[in-house]
Coordinates of C-alpha atoms and ligand atoms in Angstrom, one line a residue:
M7 CA -35.7 2.5 48.6
N8 CA -34.4 0.3 45.8
D9 CA -34.6 -3.4 46.1
L10 CA -31.8 -3.9 43.5
S11 CA -29.1 -2.1 45.5
M12 CA -26.1 -4.3 45.9
A13 CA -24.9 -5.2 49.4
S14 CA -22.9 -2.3 50.9
N15 CA -19.2 -2.3 50.9
T16 CA -17.7 -4.0 54.0
E17 CA -15.2 -1.2 54.8
T18 CA -17.4 1.8 54.7
K19 CA -17.1 5.2 56.4
A20 CA -19.8 6.5 58.7
F21 CA -22.1 9.0 57.1
D22 CA -21.1 12.5 58.3
V23 CA -22.3 15.2 56.0
E24 CA -20.0 17.9 57.3
S25 CA -16.9 15.7 56.6
I26 CA -18.4 14.7 53.2
R27 CA -18.7 18.3 52.3
R28 CA -15.1 18.9 52.9
D29 CA -14.4 16.4 50.2
F30 CA -16.0 18.7 47.6
P31 CA -13.9 21.9 47.5
I32 CA -16.4 23.7 45.2
L33 CA -19.1 23.7 47.8
A34 CA -17.1 25.9 50.2
Q35 CA -17.6 29.1 48.3
Q36 CA -19.8 32.2 48.2
I37 CA -22.0 32.9 45.3
N38 CA -23.5 36.5 45.1
G39 CA -22.2 37.0 48.7
K40 CA -24.0 34.0 50.1
P41 CA -22.7 30.5 50.8
L42 CA -23.4 28.3 47.8
V43 CA -26.4 26.0 48.0
Y44 CA -26.0 23.6 45.1
L45 CA -29.3 22.0 44.2
D46 CA -28.7 21.3 40.5
N47 CA -27.2 17.9 41.0
G48 CA -29.6 16.3 38.4
A49 CA -27.9 18.4 35.7
S50 CA -24.4 17.7 36.9
A51 CA -23.0 16.7 40.3
Q52 CA -19.8 18.1 41.9
K53 CA -16.5 16.2 42.2
P54 CA -14.8 15.0 45.3
V55 CA -11.1 15.8 45.7
S56 CA -10.2 12.1 45.2
V57 CA -11.5 12.4 41.6
L58 CA -9.6 15.6 41.0
D59 CA -6.5 14.0 42.5
A60 CA -6.8 10.8 40.5
M61 CA -7.0 12.8 37.2
D62 CA -4.2 15.1 38.2
R63 CA -2.0 12.1 39.2
Y64 CA -2.8 10.3 35.9
Y65 CA -1.6 13.3 33.9
R66 CA 1.4 13.9 36.1
E67 CA 2.6 10.3 36.3
M68 CA 1.1 8.0 33.7
H69 CA -0.3 9.7 30.7
S70 CA 0.3 8.2 27.3
N71 CA -2.0 6.7 24.7
V72 CA -3.5 3.3 25.6
H73 CA -3.2 -0.1 24.0
R74 CA 0.0 0.7 22.2
G75 CA 2.2 -1.4 24.5
A76 CA 5.6 -0.1 23.3
H77 CA 6.7 1.6 26.5
T78 CA 6.2 1.8 30.3
L79 CA 4.0 4.9 30.3
G80 CA 1.7 3.3 27.7
D81 CA 1.5 0.2 29.9
R82 CA 0.6 2.4 33.0
A83 CA -2.0 4.3 31.1
T84 CA -3.5 1.1 29.8
A85 CA -3.6 -0.5 33.2
A86 CA -5.3 2.5 34.7
F87 CA -7.8 2.7 31.8
E88 CA -8.7 -1.0 31.8
G89 CA -8.7 -1.0 35.6
A90 CA -11.4 1.7 35.4
R91 CA -13.4 -0.5 33.1
E92 CA -13.3 -3.2 35.8
T93 CA -14.4 -0.8 38.5
V94 CA -17.4 0.1 36.4
R95 CA -18.1 -3.6 35.7
S96 CA -18.1 -4.3 39.3
F97 CA -20.3 -1.2 40.2
I98 CA -23.1 -2.4 38.0
N99 CA -22.4 -6.1 38.4
A100 CA -22.0 -6.8 34.7
P101 CA -20.7 -10.3 33.9
S102 CA -17.7 -9.1 31.8
T103 CA -15.6 -6.1 31.0
R104 CA -16.2 -7.0 27.3
E105 CA -19.7 -5.6 27.9
I106 CA -18.6 -2.2 29.2
I107 CA -18.3 0.3 26.4
W108 CA -16.9 3.8 27.0
T109 CA -19.0 6.5 25.5
R110 CA -19.1 10.3 25.9
G111 CA -22.2 10.0 28.1
T112 CA -25.7 8.6 28.2
T113 CA -26.7 10.5 25.0
E114 CA -23.9 8.8 23.0
A115 CA -24.6 5.5 24.6
I116 CA -28.3 5.6 23.5
N117 CA -27.4 6.8 20.1
L118 CA -24.9 3.8 19.8
V119 CA -27.6 1.3 20.8
A120 CA -30.2 2.9 18.5
N121 CA -27.9 2.7 15.6
G122 CA -26.7 -0.8 16.4
L123 CA -30.3 -2.1 16.7
A124 CA -31.5 -0.3 13.5
P125 CA -30.7 -3.3 11.2
R126 CA -33.2 -5.4 13.2
L127 CA -36.0 -2.9 12.6
K128 CA -38.5 -2.8 9.7
E129 CA -41.6 -1.0 8.7
G130 CA -44.4 -1.3 11.3
D131 CA -42.1 -2.3 14.2
E132 CA -42.6 -0.4 17.4
I133 CA -40.2 1.1 19.9
L134 CA -41.8 1.7 23.2
V135 CA -40.5 4.7 25.2
S136 CA -42.3 6.6 28.0
H137 CA -43.8 10.1 28.2
M138 CA -41.3 11.0 30.9
E139 CA -38.1 10.3 28.8
H140 CA -35.3 12.8 28.4
H141 CA -34.8 13.8 24.8
A142 CA -31.7 11.6 24.8
N143 CA -34.0 8.6 25.0
I144 CA -36.5 9.9 22.5
V145 CA -34.7 11.6 19.6
P146 CA -32.2 8.8 18.7
W147 CA -35.1 6.4 18.4
Q148 CA -37.1 8.8 16.3
M149 CA -34.0 9.2 14.0
V150 CA -33.7 5.4 13.7
A151 CA -37.5 5.1 13.2
E152 CA -37.3 7.5 10.3
R153 CA -34.7 5.4 8.6
T154 CA -36.3 2.1 9.1
G155 CA -40.1 2.7 9.0
A156 CA -40.5 1.8 12.7
K157 CA -42.6 3.8 15.0
V158 CA -41.8 5.4 18.4
V159 CA -44.8 4.8 20.8
P160 CA -44.9 6.6 24.2
V161 CA -46.3 4.9 27.3
Q162 CA -48.5 7.3 29.3
V163 CA -47.7 8.8 32.7
T164 CA -50.2 9.3 35.5
P165 CA -51.0 12.8 36.8
E166 CA -48.9 11.9 39.9
G167 CA -45.9 11.2 37.6
E168 CA -45.8 7.4 37.8
L169 CA -45.6 5.2 34.7
D170 CA -49.1 4.2 33.7
L171 CA -48.8 0.4 33.9
D172 CA -52.1 -0.2 32.1
S173 CA -50.9 1.9 29.2
F174 CA -47.7 -0.1 29.2
S175 CA -49.6 -3.4 29.1
N176 CA -51.9 -2.1 26.4
L177 CA -49.1 -0.8 24.2
M178 CA -46.9 -3.9 24.4
N179 CA -47.9 -6.0 21.5
D180 CA -46.4 -8.3 18.9
R181 CA -45.0 -5.4 16.9
T182 CA -43.0 -4.1 19.9
R183 CA -39.3 -4.7 19.3
I184 CA -37.6 -2.5 21.8
L185 CA -38.5 -1.0 25.2
A186 CA -36.3 2.1 26.0
I187 CA -37.1 3.5 29.3
T188 CA -35.6 5.6 32.1
H189 CA -34.7 4.1 35.4
A190 CA -35.4 7.4 37.2
S191 CA -37.0 10.6 35.7
N192 CA -34.8 13.7 35.7
V193 CA -38.0 15.9 36.0
L194 CA -40.3 13.9 38.3
G195 CA -37.8 11.9 40.3
T196 CA -39.9 8.8 39.7
I197 CA -38.1 5.5 40.0
N198 CA -39.7 3.2 37.4
P199 CA -40.3 -0.4 38.2
V200 CA -37.8 -1.4 35.5
A201 CA -37.2 -5.0 36.8
D202 CA -41.0 -5.8 36.3
L203 CA -41.1 -4.0 32.9
I204 CA -38.0 -5.9 31.7
R205 CA -39.5 -9.2 32.8
Q206 CA -42.7 -8.5 30.8
A207 CA -40.7 -7.3 27.8
K208 CA -38.5 -10.5 27.9
Q209 CA -41.6 -12.7 27.8
Q210 CA -42.4 -11.2 24.4
G211 CA -38.9 -11.2 23.1
V212 CA -38.6 -7.4 23.3
L213 CA -35.1 -5.9 23.8
T214 CA -34.7 -3.6 26.8
V215 CA -32.6 -0.4 27.0
I216 CA -32.5 1.4 30.4
D217 CA -31.5 5.0 30.7
G218 CA -29.7 5.0 34.1
A219 CA -28.5 8.7 34.0
Q220 CA -30.5 9.7 37.0
A221 CA -30.3 6.4 38.8
V222 CA -26.6 5.8 39.3
P223 CA -25.9 8.9 41.4
H224 CA -28.4 7.5 43.9
F225 CA -28.2 3.8 43.9
K226 CA -26.3 0.9 42.3
P227 CA -28.0 -0.8 39.5
D228 CA -27.4 -4.6 39.2
V229 CA -27.7 -5.3 35.5
Q230 CA -27.8 -9.0 36.1
A231 CA -30.6 -8.8 38.6
L232 CA -32.4 -6.3 36.3
D233 CA -31.8 -8.7 33.4
C234 CA -31.7 -5.7 31.0
D235 CA -30.1 -5.9 27.5
F236 CA -28.5 -2.4 27.7
Y237 CA -27.9 0.1 30.5
A238 CA -26.6 3.6 29.8
F239 CA -25.2 6.3 32.2
S240 CA -23.0 9.4 32.5
S241 CA -20.0 9.9 34.7
H242 CA -20.6 13.6 35.4
K243 CA -23.9 13.0 37.2
M244 CA -22.3 10.5 39.5
F245 CA -19.5 12.7 40.8
G246 CA -17.1 11.8 38.0
P247 CA -15.7 14.0 35.2
T248 CA -17.6 15.2 32.1
G249 CA -16.9 13.7 28.7
I250 CA -17.3 10.1 29.6
G251 CA -20.2 7.6 30.1
V252 CA -20.9 4.0 29.9
L253 CA -23.0 1.6 27.8
Y254 CA -23.5 -1.8 29.3
G255 CA -24.7 -4.3 26.7
R256 CA -25.2 -8.0 26.6
A257 CA -22.3 -9.5 24.8
E258 CA -24.3 -11.6 22.3
L259 CA -26.2 -8.5 21.2
L260 CA -23.1 -6.3 21.0
E261 CA -21.4 -9.0 18.9
Q262 CA -24.3 -8.8 16.4
M263 CA -24.4 -5.0 16.3
P264 CA -22.4 -3.1 13.6
P265 CA -19.7 -0.6 14.9
Y266 CA -21.0 2.9 15.6
Q267 CA -18.0 4.8 14.3
G268 CA -15.0 3.8 12.2
G269 CA -11.3 4.6 12.8
G270 CA -8.4 3.5 14.9
E271 CA -8.8 1.0 17.8
M272 CA -12.0 -0.5 16.6
I273 CA -10.5 -2.6 13.8
E274 CA -8.7 -5.9 13.7
R275 CA -7.3 -5.6 10.2
V276 CA -7.7 -2.9 7.6
S277 CA -7.1 -3.3 3.9
F278 CA -8.8 -1.7 0.9
E279 CA -10.3 -5.0 0.0
R280 CA -11.7 -5.9 3.5
T281 CA -11.7 -4.4 7.0
T282 CA -12.6 -6.5 10.0
W283 CA -13.6 -5.4 13.5
N284 CA -11.8 -5.6 16.8
E285 CA -13.2 -7.8 19.6
L286 CA -15.5 -6.4 22.3
P287 CA -15.5 -3.8 23.8
Y288 CA -13.0 -2.1 21.4
K289 CA -15.2 -2.6 18.3
F290 CA -17.3 0.3 19.7
E291 CA -14.4 2.5 20.8
A292 CA -13.0 4.2 17.7
G293 CA -10.2 6.7 18.3
T294 CA -8.2 7.7 21.3
P295 CA -10.6 7.3 24.3
A296 CA -11.2 9.7 27.3
I297 CA -8.4 8.1 29.4
A298 CA -8.1 10.6 32.3
E299 CA -11.9 10.7 32.5
A300 CA -12.1 6.9 32.8
V301 CA -9.6 7.2 35.7
G302 CA -11.7 10.0 37.2
L303 CA -14.9 8.0 36.9
A304 CA -13.3 5.0 38.6
A305 CA -12.2 7.3 41.5
A306 CA -15.8 8.6 41.8
I307 CA -17.1 5.0 42.0
D308 CA -14.4 4.2 44.6
Y309 CA -15.5 7.2 46.5
L310 CA -19.2 6.1 46.4
N311 CA -18.2 2.6 47.4
S312 CA -16.4 4.0 50.5
F313 CA -19.8 4.8 52.1
D314 CA -22.5 2.6 53.2
H315 CA -24.9 3.0 50.3
T316 CA -28.0 2.4 52.5
A317 CA -26.9 5.4 54.7
L318 CA -26.4 7.6 51.6
E319 CA -29.8 6.7 50.3
A320 CA -31.4 7.3 53.7
A321 CA -29.8 10.7 53.9
E322 CA -31.0 11.7 50.5
Q323 CA -34.5 10.5 51.2
A324 CA -34.5 12.6 54.4
L325 CA -33.7 15.7 52.3
L326 CA -36.5 14.8 49.9
T327 CA -39.0 14.3 52.7
R328 CA -38.1 17.6 54.4
A329 CA -38.1 19.5 51.1
N330 CA -41.6 18.1 50.3
Q331 CA -42.9 19.1 53.8
L332 CA -41.6 22.6 53.5
L333 CA -42.3 23.4 49.9
E334 CA -45.9 22.2 50.1
T335 CA -46.5 25.1 52.5
V336 CA -45.4 27.8 50.1
P337 CA -48.6 29.6 48.8
G338 CA -49.3 28.8 45.2
M339 CA -46.9 25.8 45.2
D340 CA -47.6 23.0 42.8
I341 CA -45.1 20.1 43.0
I342 CA -45.0 18.1 39.8
G343 CA -44.3 14.5 40.4
T344 CA -45.4 12.9 43.6
A345 CA -44.6 9.2 42.9
K346 CA -44.2 7.0 45.9
N347 CA -40.7 5.9 44.9
K348 CA -38.5 8.8 44.0
V349 CA -34.9 9.9 43.7
P350 CA -34.4 13.3 45.5
V351 CA -35.6 15.5 42.7
I352 CA -38.5 18.1 43.1
S353 CA -40.0 19.9 40.2
F354 CA -42.4 22.7 41.0
K355 CA -44.2 25.8 39.8
I356 CA -45.5 28.6 41.9
A357 CA -48.7 30.5 40.8
G358 CA -47.9 33.9 39.3
L359 CA -44.1 33.3 39.0
H360 CA -42.2 32.3 35.9
P361 CA -39.8 29.4 36.6
S362 CA -36.8 31.3 35.2
D363 CA -37.5 34.2 37.5
I364 CA -37.5 31.8 40.5
G365 CA -34.1 30.5 39.3
T366 CA -32.6 34.0 38.9
L367 CA -33.9 35.2 42.3
L368 CA -32.7 32.1 44.1
D369 CA -29.3 32.5 42.5
Q370 CA -29.1 36.0 44.0
Q371 CA -29.4 34.2 47.3
G372 CA -26.6 31.7 46.4
I373 CA -29.0 28.9 45.7
A374 CA -28.5 27.0 42.4
I375 CA -31.5 25.2 40.9
R376 CA -32.5 24.5 37.3
T377 CA -35.4 25.9 35.4
G378 CA -36.8 25.2 32.0
H379 CA -38.0 22.1 30.1
H380 CA -35.2 19.9 31.4
C381 CA -34.9 18.2 27.9
A382 CA -38.3 16.6 28.4
M383 CA -40.7 18.7 26.2
P384 CA -43.3 15.9 25.8
L385 CA -43.6 15.7 29.6
M386 CA -43.9 19.5 29.8
D387 CA -46.7 19.3 27.2
F388 CA -48.4 16.5 29.3
Y389 CA -48.5 18.8 32.3
G390 CA -49.4 21.8 30.2
V391 CA -46.4 23.9 31.3
P392 CA -43.5 25.5 29.3
G393 CA -41.1 24.6 32.1
T394 CA -40.6 24.0 35.8
A395 CA -38.2 24.9 38.5
R396 CA -36.3 21.9 39.8
A397 CA -34.3 21.3 42.9
S398 CA -32.2 18.1 42.8
F399 CA -30.3 16.9 45.8
A400 CA -27.1 14.9 46.4
F401 CA -25.9 13.2 49.6
Y402 CA -23.7 16.2 50.3
N403 CA -26.7 18.5 50.7
T404 CA -27.9 19.3 54.2
L405 CA -31.2 19.8 55.9
E406 CA -30.1 23.4 56.5
E407 CA -29.8 23.9 52.7
V408 CA -33.3 22.6 52.3
E409 CA -34.5 25.2 54.8
K410 CA -32.6 27.9 52.8
L411 CA -34.4 26.8 49.6
F412 CA -37.7 27.1 51.5
T413 CA -37.0 30.6 53.0
G414 CA -35.7 31.7 49.6
L415 CA -38.9 30.7 47.9
Q416 CA -41.0 32.2 50.6
K417 CA -39.2 35.5 50.1
I418 CA -39.7 35.4 46.4
Q419 CA -43.3 34.5 46.7
R420 CA -44.0 37.4 49.1
L421 CA -42.2 39.9 46.9
F422 CA -43.8 39.0 43.6
T423 CA -47.3 37.7 44.1
Ligands
PMP612 N1 -31.2 10.8 30.4 C1 -31.5 11.4 31.5 C2 -32.7 10.9 32.4 C3 -30.9 12.6 31.9 O1 -31.2 13.2 33.0 C4 -29.8 13.1 31.1 C5 -29.1 14.3 31.5 N2 -29.9 15.4 31.9 C6 -29.5 12.4 30.0 C7 -30.2 11.2 29.7 C8 -28.4 12.8 29.1 O2 -27.2 12.7 29.7 P1 -25.8 13.3 29.1 O3 -26.2 14.8 28.7 O4 -24.8 13.2 30.2 O5 -25.5 12.5 27.9

């Protein structure tokens, strides 16, 4: 599916969905009297017991503040925290842990980059985004554009939900300074050909920011192979805890960027005459960080690394293929986003039914999907809909659950149209 996947781990477990499901305690419950079918993974994924245990153990055995160095617990907490940074570095194949900045999530990571690049922008400069971006990769750029006189320009999307490459080539010009684009769309599932786009951007000296929020739960990005300048993602969508995310940034660019927030940790020396900044990555990490969450994210990555990634991707693609086959046969069904290369996400509408009614009625059958604009209003406008229903899969979902979604939709369709 993705030519930039890293070679799979040598000591990997066989792919067995039933045993995988036992690793996720939340899945084994009834919702509204029915077994839970969790198909809202694009919004947030569930956590394996190894993540819960790692965070529990951290708080029971090693919690203290980090980087204070005066006692043993502080050393333990710092080792766990910095060890987690190394796990993330290795996961995305970044050259150095200096380039791994902890943030609260993708949203904060993109805000950090947008603010950090603002001093480079001036009146008339252009920031290229796409029509399929999440608001998190639109609004921070609009805010910076407002301050600097730069302009946010959207690359068009085709009716099938692929990035319009002609529109991209036409819009890339000598005023373009930044390309900020999603690796995978949270609405359409489309995997964008980011390596090609980055190559073209580089040729024109354009900086590249990749929103990896929907990519990392499904495949490993290799930031060196991609050759991007920045790559942002959230822990909670990749089976880790909420409250933490990552910004990868090229060291020479991070060095030139001003800090994002001021306070403890991010300084080298403070005086009323002159304050100087700490070295990377700490310059961008003001205040006490999310330590237990970093430990939890590292445990999630270790968990993912314990499987053959190719097998996980194949299982997810089988779910997507089956869901497409079945959903297409529901009368009045309109699947929005039929790109060739997709993560397992299906947005749809059904003639005569409001998406939020579909969501509520499926919930009564124990099936959790998401409905609404998915924080992608410009994309909803493009398709002329106020919102869609969206089923998003993870490797712990089963073909049986896909069938349940299908029969659930059939039932609703028969009752209400
Ligand atoms: N970008 C994309 C593509 C997303 O799907 C999301 C989350 N829905 C975000 C950014 C924002 O992520 P977070 O809310 O974790 O900051």
